[in-house]
């Protein structure tokens, strides 16, 4: 028969978990400081996936007996180096940037939905309408363009803004007009 449940039954293991937790806490704080503001700023999909992977490695290093702390640390440091290196390369090499970063996508142009682009980006009209309303617009005719940015946020440029200043920042946005 099993022993009754006792939270202090394996006090050595509990102390190991506490020590590992403190170690990984300090490691993650140090890495975030070393890696810079981009680590915790607006994350694109790639950044989010990397953060989830690091979180999983931290948890494994803390909780699993068969994952040595130094093994988890080596994996985390390798990912951190790659996470630093990839943006460094993408700033310097257009080909790397195109592979790694999602291009912004035009969803509304001159007051009209681009339904093909919306389907391609899996954005519903109600989601787009909500983003437009959140920016304070009540009509699609007020919108010059709506852009799904690489970080998943939707930028809105009003027709009035476009008339005043042009829209040169929209030139790199990919347009999908297929229906």
PDB file of C-alpha atoms in Angstrom:
ATOM      1  CA  UNK A   1       0.000   0.000   0.000  1.00  0.00           C
ATOM      2  CA  UNK A   2       1.195   3.485  -0.807  1.00  0.00           C
ATOM      3  CA  UNK A   3       2.345   5.899   1.873  1.00  0.00           C
ATOM      4  CA  UNK A   4      -0.053   8.702   2.690  1.00  0.00           C
ATOM      5  CA  UNK A   5       0.609  11.849   0.691  1.00  0.00           C
ATOM      6  CA  UNK A   6       3.278  13.981   2.380  1.00  0.00           C
ATOM      7  CA  UNK A   7       4.562  17.195   0.831  1.00  0.00           C
ATOM      8  CA  UNK A   8       7.781  16.923   2.830  1.00  0.00           C
ATOM      9  CA  UNK A   9       8.478  13.301   1.884  1.00  0.00           C
ATOM     10  CA  UNK A  10      11.290  14.247  -0.498  1.00  0.00           C
ATOM     11  CA  UNK A  11      12.747  17.335   1.138  1.00  0.00           C
ATOM     12  CA  UNK A  12      16.065  16.920  -0.727  1.00  0.00           C
ATOM     13  CA  UNK A  13      14.212  17.053  -4.055  1.00  0.00           C
ATOM     14  CA  UNK A  14      12.192  20.044  -2.895  1.00  0.00           C
ATOM     15  CA  UNK A  15      15.402  21.895  -1.993  1.00  0.00           C
ATOM     16  CA  UNK A  16      16.824  20.993  -5.395  1.00  0.00           C
ATOM     17  CA  UNK A  17      13.723  22.451  -7.067  1.00  0.00           C
ATOM     18  CA  UNK A  18      14.032  25.653  -5.027  1.00  0.00           C
ATOM     19  CA  UNK A  19      17.735  26.015  -5.873  1.00  0.00           C
ATOM     20  CA  UNK A  20      17.100  25.318  -9.577  1.00  0.00           C
ATOM     21  CA  UNK A  21      14.220  27.801  -9.622  1.00  0.00           C
ATOM     22  CA  UNK A  22      16.415  30.525  -8.136  1.00  0.00           C
ATOM     23  CA  UNK A  23      19.228  29.711 -10.562  1.00  0.00           C
ATOM     24  CA  UNK A  24      16.976  29.815 -13.641  1.00  0.00           C
ATOM     25  CA  UNK A  25      15.277  32.984 -12.416  1.00  0.00           C
ATOM     26  CA  UNK A  26      18.634  34.751 -12.227  1.00  0.00           C
ATOM     27  CA  UNK A  27      19.669  33.274 -15.597  1.00  0.00           C
ATOM     28  CA  UNK A  28      16.515  34.446 -17.373  1.00  0.00           C
ATOM     29  CA  UNK A  29      16.692  37.941 -15.835  1.00  0.00           C
ATOM     30  CA  UNK A  30      20.353  38.221 -16.880  1.00  0.00           C
ATOM     31  CA  UNK A  31      19.580  37.029 -20.408  1.00  0.00           C
ATOM     32  CA  UNK A  32      16.692  39.456 -20.818  1.00  0.00           C
ATOM     33  CA  UNK A  33      18.977  42.306 -19.732  1.00  0.00           C
ATOM     34  CA  UNK A  34      21.789  41.164 -22.046  1.00  0.00           C
ATOM     35  CA  UNK A  35      19.511  40.547 -25.031  1.00  0.00           C
ATOM     36  CA  UNK A  36      17.944  43.981 -24.835  1.00  0.00           C
ATOM     37  CA  UNK A  37      14.502  45.481 -25.046  1.00  0.00           C
ATOM     38  CA  UNK A  38      13.475  43.492 -28.103  1.00  0.00           C
ATOM     39  CA  UNK A  39      13.266  40.337 -25.981  1.00  0.00           C
ATOM     40  CA  UNK A  40      10.193  41.557 -24.149  1.00  0.00           C
ATOM     41  CA  UNK A  41       8.908  44.280 -26.474  1.00  0.00           C
ATOM     42  CA  UNK A  42       6.299  43.680 -29.132  1.00  0.00           C
ATOM     43  CA  UNK A  43       6.971  40.119 -30.137  1.00  0.00           C
ATOM     44  CA  UNK A  44       6.408  38.687 -33.559  1.00  0.00           C
ATOM     45  CA  UNK A  45       5.359  35.028 -33.931  1.00  0.00           C
ATOM     46  CA  UNK A  46       8.962  33.856 -34.059  1.00  0.00           C
ATOM     47  CA  UNK A  47       9.857  35.671 -30.805  1.00  0.00           C
ATOM     48  CA  UNK A  48       6.797  34.232 -29.090  1.00  0.00           C
ATOM     49  CA  UNK A  49       7.701  30.668 -30.083  1.00  0.00           C
ATOM     50  CA  UNK A  50      11.275  31.125 -28.842  1.00  0.00           C
ATOM     51  CA  UNK A  51      10.035  32.463 -25.501  1.00  0.00           C
ATOM     52  CA  UNK A  52       7.735  29.467 -25.110  1.00  0.00           C
ATOM     53  CA  UNK A  53      10.639  27.117 -25.905  1.00  0.00           C
ATOM     54  CA  UNK A  54      12.870  28.807 -23.310  1.00  0.00           C
ATOM     55  CA  UNK A  55      10.056  28.591 -20.763  1.00  0.00           C
ATOM     56  CA  UNK A  56       9.737  24.883 -21.442  1.00  0.00           C
ATOM     57  CA  UNK A  57      13.488  24.390 -21.026  1.00  0.00           C
ATOM     58  CA  UNK A  58      13.450  26.305 -17.740  1.00  0.00           C
ATOM     59  CA  UNK A  59      10.582  24.172 -16.456  1.00  0.00           C
ATOM     60  CA  UNK A  60      12.360  20.998 -17.561  1.00  0.00           C
ATOM     61  CA  UNK A  61      15.567  22.039 -15.830  1.00  0.00           C
ATOM     62  CA  UNK A  62      13.684  22.767 -12.622  1.00  0.00           C
ATOM     63  CA  UNK A  63      11.268  19.855 -12.413  1.00  0.00           C
ATOM     64  CA  UNK A  64      12.655  16.863 -14.303  1.00  0.00           C
ATOM     65  CA  UNK A  65      15.280  14.757 -12.572  1.00  0.00           C
ATOM     66  CA  UNK A  66      16.560  13.414 -15.892  1.00  0.00           C
ATOM     67  CA  UNK A  67      17.255  16.916 -17.292  1.00  0.00           C
ATOM     68  CA  UNK A  68      20.465  18.264 -15.775  1.00  0.00           C
ATOM     69  CA  UNK A  69      20.486  21.957 -14.883  1.00  0.00           C
ATOM     70  CA  UNK A  70      23.605  22.498 -16.984  1.00  0.00           C
ATOM     71  CA  UNK A  71      21.999  20.711 -19.949  1.00  0.00           C
ATOM     72  CA  UNK A  72      18.966  22.991 -19.789  1.00  0.00           C
ATOM     73  CA  UNK A  73      21.287  25.979 -19.352  1.00  0.00           C
ATOM     74  CA  UNK A  74      23.289  24.991 -22.447  1.00  0.00           C
ATOM     75  CA  UNK A  75      20.069  24.704 -24.474  1.00  0.00           C
ATOM     76  CA  UNK A  76      18.798  28.083 -23.215  1.00  0.00           C
ATOM     77  CA  UNK A  77      22.111  29.799 -23.958  1.00  0.00           C
ATOM     78  CA  UNK A  78      22.189  28.267 -27.443  1.00  0.00           C
ATOM     79  CA  UNK A  79      18.689  29.576 -28.149  1.00  0.00           C
ATOM     80  CA  UNK A  80      19.637  32.992 -26.712  1.00  0.00           C
ATOM     81  CA  UNK A  81      22.658  33.183 -29.021  1.00  0.00           C
ATOM     82  CA  UNK A  82      20.501  32.225 -32.002  1.00  0.00           C
ATOM     83  CA  UNK A  83      17.863  34.746 -30.931  1.00  0.00           C
ATOM     84  CA  UNK A  84      20.515  37.471 -30.873  1.00  0.00           C
ATOM     85  CA  UNK A  85      22.215  36.318 -34.091  1.00  0.00           C
ATOM     86  CA  UNK A  86      19.105  36.033 -36.269  1.00  0.00           C
ATOM     87  CA  UNK A  87      17.992  39.695 -35.949  1.00  0.00           C
ATOM     88  CA  UNK A  88      21.626  40.753 -36.354  1.00  0.00           C
ATOM     89  CA  UNK A  89      21.775  38.808 -39.622  1.00  0.00           C
ATOM     90  CA  UNK A  90      18.334  39.942 -40.806  1.00  0.00           C
ATOM     91  CA  UNK A  91      19.322  43.595 -40.391  1.00  0.00           C
ATOM     92  CA  UNK A  92      22.359  42.964 -42.600  1.00  0.00           C
ATOM     93  CA  UNK A  93      20.933  40.461 -45.109  1.00  0.00           C
ATOM     94  CA  UNK A  94      17.653  40.992 -46.946  1.00  0.00           C
ATOM     95  CA  UNK A  95      17.327  37.261 -47.748  1.00  0.00           C
ATOM     96  CA  UNK A  96      17.481  36.329 -44.049  1.00  0.00           C
ATOM     97  CA  UNK A  97      14.979  39.055 -43.197  1.00  0.00           C
ATOM     98  CA  UNK A  98      12.525  37.747 -45.813  1.00  0.00           C
ATOM     99  CA  UNK A  99      12.774  34.194 -44.463  1.00  0.00           C
ATOM    100  CA  UNK A 100      12.429  35.145 -40.794  1.00  0.00           C
ATOM    101  CA  UNK A 101       9.997  38.057 -40.720  1.00  0.00           C
ATOM    102  CA  UNK A 102       6.440  38.007 -41.921  1.00  0.00           C
ATOM    103  CA  UNK A 103       5.721  40.802 -44.364  1.00  0.00           C
ATOM    104  CA  UNK A 104       2.987  43.284 -43.477  1.00  0.00           C
ATOM    105  CA  UNK A 105      -0.224  42.689 -45.410  1.00  0.00           C
ATOM    106  CA  UNK A 106      -2.707  45.205 -46.746  1.00  0.00           C
ATOM    107  CA  UNK A 107      -6.256  44.345 -45.593  1.00  0.00           C
ATOM    108  CA  UNK A 108      -8.161  47.517 -46.532  1.00  0.00           C
ATOM    109  CA  UNK A 109      -7.283  49.872 -49.341  1.00  0.00           C
ATOM    110  CA  UNK A 110      -9.076  53.138 -50.129  1.00  0.00           C
ATOM    111  CA  UNK A 111     -12.096  52.219 -48.046  1.00  0.00           C
ATOM    112  CA  UNK A 112     -12.551  48.700 -49.436  1.00  0.00           C
ATOM    113  CA  UNK A 113     -11.888  45.353 -47.823  1.00  0.00           C
ATOM    114  CA  UNK A 114      -9.307  43.209 -49.601  1.00  0.00           C
ATOM    115  CA  UNK A 115     -11.112  39.950 -49.001  1.00  0.00           C
ATOM    116  CA  UNK A 116      -8.471  37.748 -50.589  1.00  0.00           C
ATOM    117  CA  UNK A 117      -5.825  39.187 -48.279  1.00  0.00           C
ATOM    118  CA  UNK A 118      -8.159  38.834 -45.296  1.00  0.00           C
ATOM    119  CA  UNK A 119      -8.712  35.155 -46.136  1.00  0.00           C
ATOM    120  CA  UNK A 120      -5.008  34.588 -46.694  1.00  0.00           C
ATOM    121  CA  UNK A 121      -4.130  36.189 -43.337  1.00  0.00           C
ATOM    122  CA  UNK A 122      -7.103  34.533 -41.587  1.00  0.00           C
ATOM    123  CA  UNK A 123      -8.561  37.855 -40.424  1.00  0.00           C
ATOM    124  CA  UNK A 124     -12.328  38.074 -40.269  1.00  0.00           C
ATOM    125  CA  UNK A 125     -14.255  41.202 -41.151  1.00  0.00           C
ATOM    126  CA  UNK A 126     -15.481  41.475 -37.556  1.00  0.00           C
ATOM    127  CA  UNK A 127     -11.874  41.414 -36.242  1.00  0.00           C
ATOM    128  CA  UNK A 128     -10.873  44.077 -38.727  1.00  0.00           C
ATOM    129  CA  UNK A 129     -13.953  46.184 -37.953  1.00  0.00           C
ATOM    130  CA  UNK A 130     -13.117  45.974 -34.240  1.00  0.00           C
ATOM    131  CA  UNK A 131      -9.553  47.199 -34.876  1.00  0.00           C
ATOM    132  CA  UNK A 132     -10.900  50.090 -36.945  1.00  0.00           C
ATOM    133  CA  UNK A 133     -13.416  51.033 -34.236  1.00  0.00           C
ATOM    134  CA  UNK A 134     -10.705  50.852 -31.559  1.00  0.00           C
ATOM    135  CA  UNK A 135      -8.821  53.539 -33.488  1.00  0.00           C
ATOM    136  CA  UNK A 136     -11.926  55.747 -33.325  1.00  0.00           C
ATOM    137  CA  UNK A 137     -13.299  55.364 -36.844  1.00  0.00           C
ATOM    138  CA  UNK A 138     -16.961  54.710 -37.502  1.00  0.00           C
ATOM    139  CA  UNK A 139     -16.918  54.095 -41.228  1.00  0.00           C
ATOM    140  CA  UNK A 140     -14.762  52.155 -43.663  1.00  0.00           C
ATOM    141  CA  UNK A 141     -14.873  55.168 -46.000  1.00  0.00           C
ATOM    142  CA  UNK A 142     -12.674  57.028 -43.478  1.00  0.00           C
ATOM    143  CA  UNK A 143      -9.893  54.466 -43.936  1.00  0.00           C
ATOM    144  CA  UNK A 144      -7.183  54.760 -46.577  1.00  0.00           C
ATOM    145  CA  UNK A 145      -5.629  51.458 -45.543  1.00  0.00           C
ATOM    146  CA  UNK A 146      -5.479  48.878 -42.786  1.00  0.00           C
ATOM    147  CA  UNK A 147      -2.304  46.820 -42.501  1.00  0.00           C
ATOM    148  CA  UNK A 148      -1.696  43.591 -40.613  1.00  0.00           C
ATOM    149  CA  UNK A 149       1.811  44.166 -39.257  1.00  0.00           C
ATOM    150  CA  UNK A 150       4.407  41.449 -38.748  1.00  0.00           C
ATOM    151  CA  UNK A 151       3.732  41.459 -34.987  1.00  0.00           C
ATOM    152  CA  UNK A 152       0.024  40.724 -35.562  1.00  0.00           C
ATOM    153  CA  UNK A 153      -1.246  44.234 -34.773  1.00  0.00           C
ATOM    154  CA  UNK A 154      -3.398  46.148 -37.228  1.00  0.00           C
ATOM    155  CA  UNK A 155      -2.293  49.639 -38.247  1.00  0.00           C
ATOM    156  CA  UNK A 156      -4.828  52.074 -39.639  1.00  0.00           C
ATOM    157  CA  UNK A 157      -4.081  55.058 -41.879  1.00  0.00           C
ATOM    158  CA  UNK A 158      -7.058  57.322 -42.376  1.00  0.00           C
ATOM    159  CA  UNK A 159      -7.981  58.852 -45.711  1.00  0.00           C
ATOM    160  CA  UNK A 160      -7.417  62.254 -44.104  1.00  0.00           C
ATOM    161  CA  UNK A 161      -3.894  61.312 -42.963  1.00  0.00           C
ATOM    162  CA  UNK A 162      -3.068  60.002 -46.423  1.00  0.00           C
ATOM    163  CA  UNK A 163      -4.243  63.228 -48.094  1.00  0.00           C
ATOM    164  CA  UNK A 164      -2.157  65.369 -45.711  1.00  0.00           C
ATOM    165  CA  UNK A 165       1.095  63.458 -45.757  1.00  0.00           C
ATOM    166  CA  UNK A 166       0.953  60.731 -48.378  1.00  0.00           C
ATOM    167  CA  UNK A 167       1.544  57.101 -47.560  1.00  0.00           C
ATOM    168  CA  UNK A 168       5.161  56.342 -48.385  1.00  0.00           C
ATOM    169  CA  UNK A 169       5.385  53.995 -45.392  1.00  0.00           C
ATOM    170  CA  UNK A 170       2.867  51.730 -47.102  1.00  0.00           C
ATOM    171  CA  UNK A 171       5.033  51.054 -50.162  1.00  0.00           C
ATOM    172  CA  UNK A 172       6.629  47.900 -48.693  1.00  0.00           C
ATOM    173  CA  UNK A 173       3.310  46.359 -47.707  1.00  0.00           C
ATOM    174  CA  UNK A 174       2.348  43.324 -49.727  1.00  0.00           C
ATOM    175  CA  UNK A 175      -0.982  43.536 -51.454  1.00  0.00           C
ATOM    176  CA  UNK A 176      -3.099  40.483 -52.191  1.00  0.00           C
ATOM    177  CA  UNK A 177      -6.162  41.393 -54.176  1.00  0.00           C
ATOM    178  CA  UNK A 178      -7.325  37.910 -55.064  1.00  0.00           C
ATOM    179  CA  UNK A 179     -10.908  37.136 -54.097  1.00  0.00           C
TER     180      UNK A 179
END
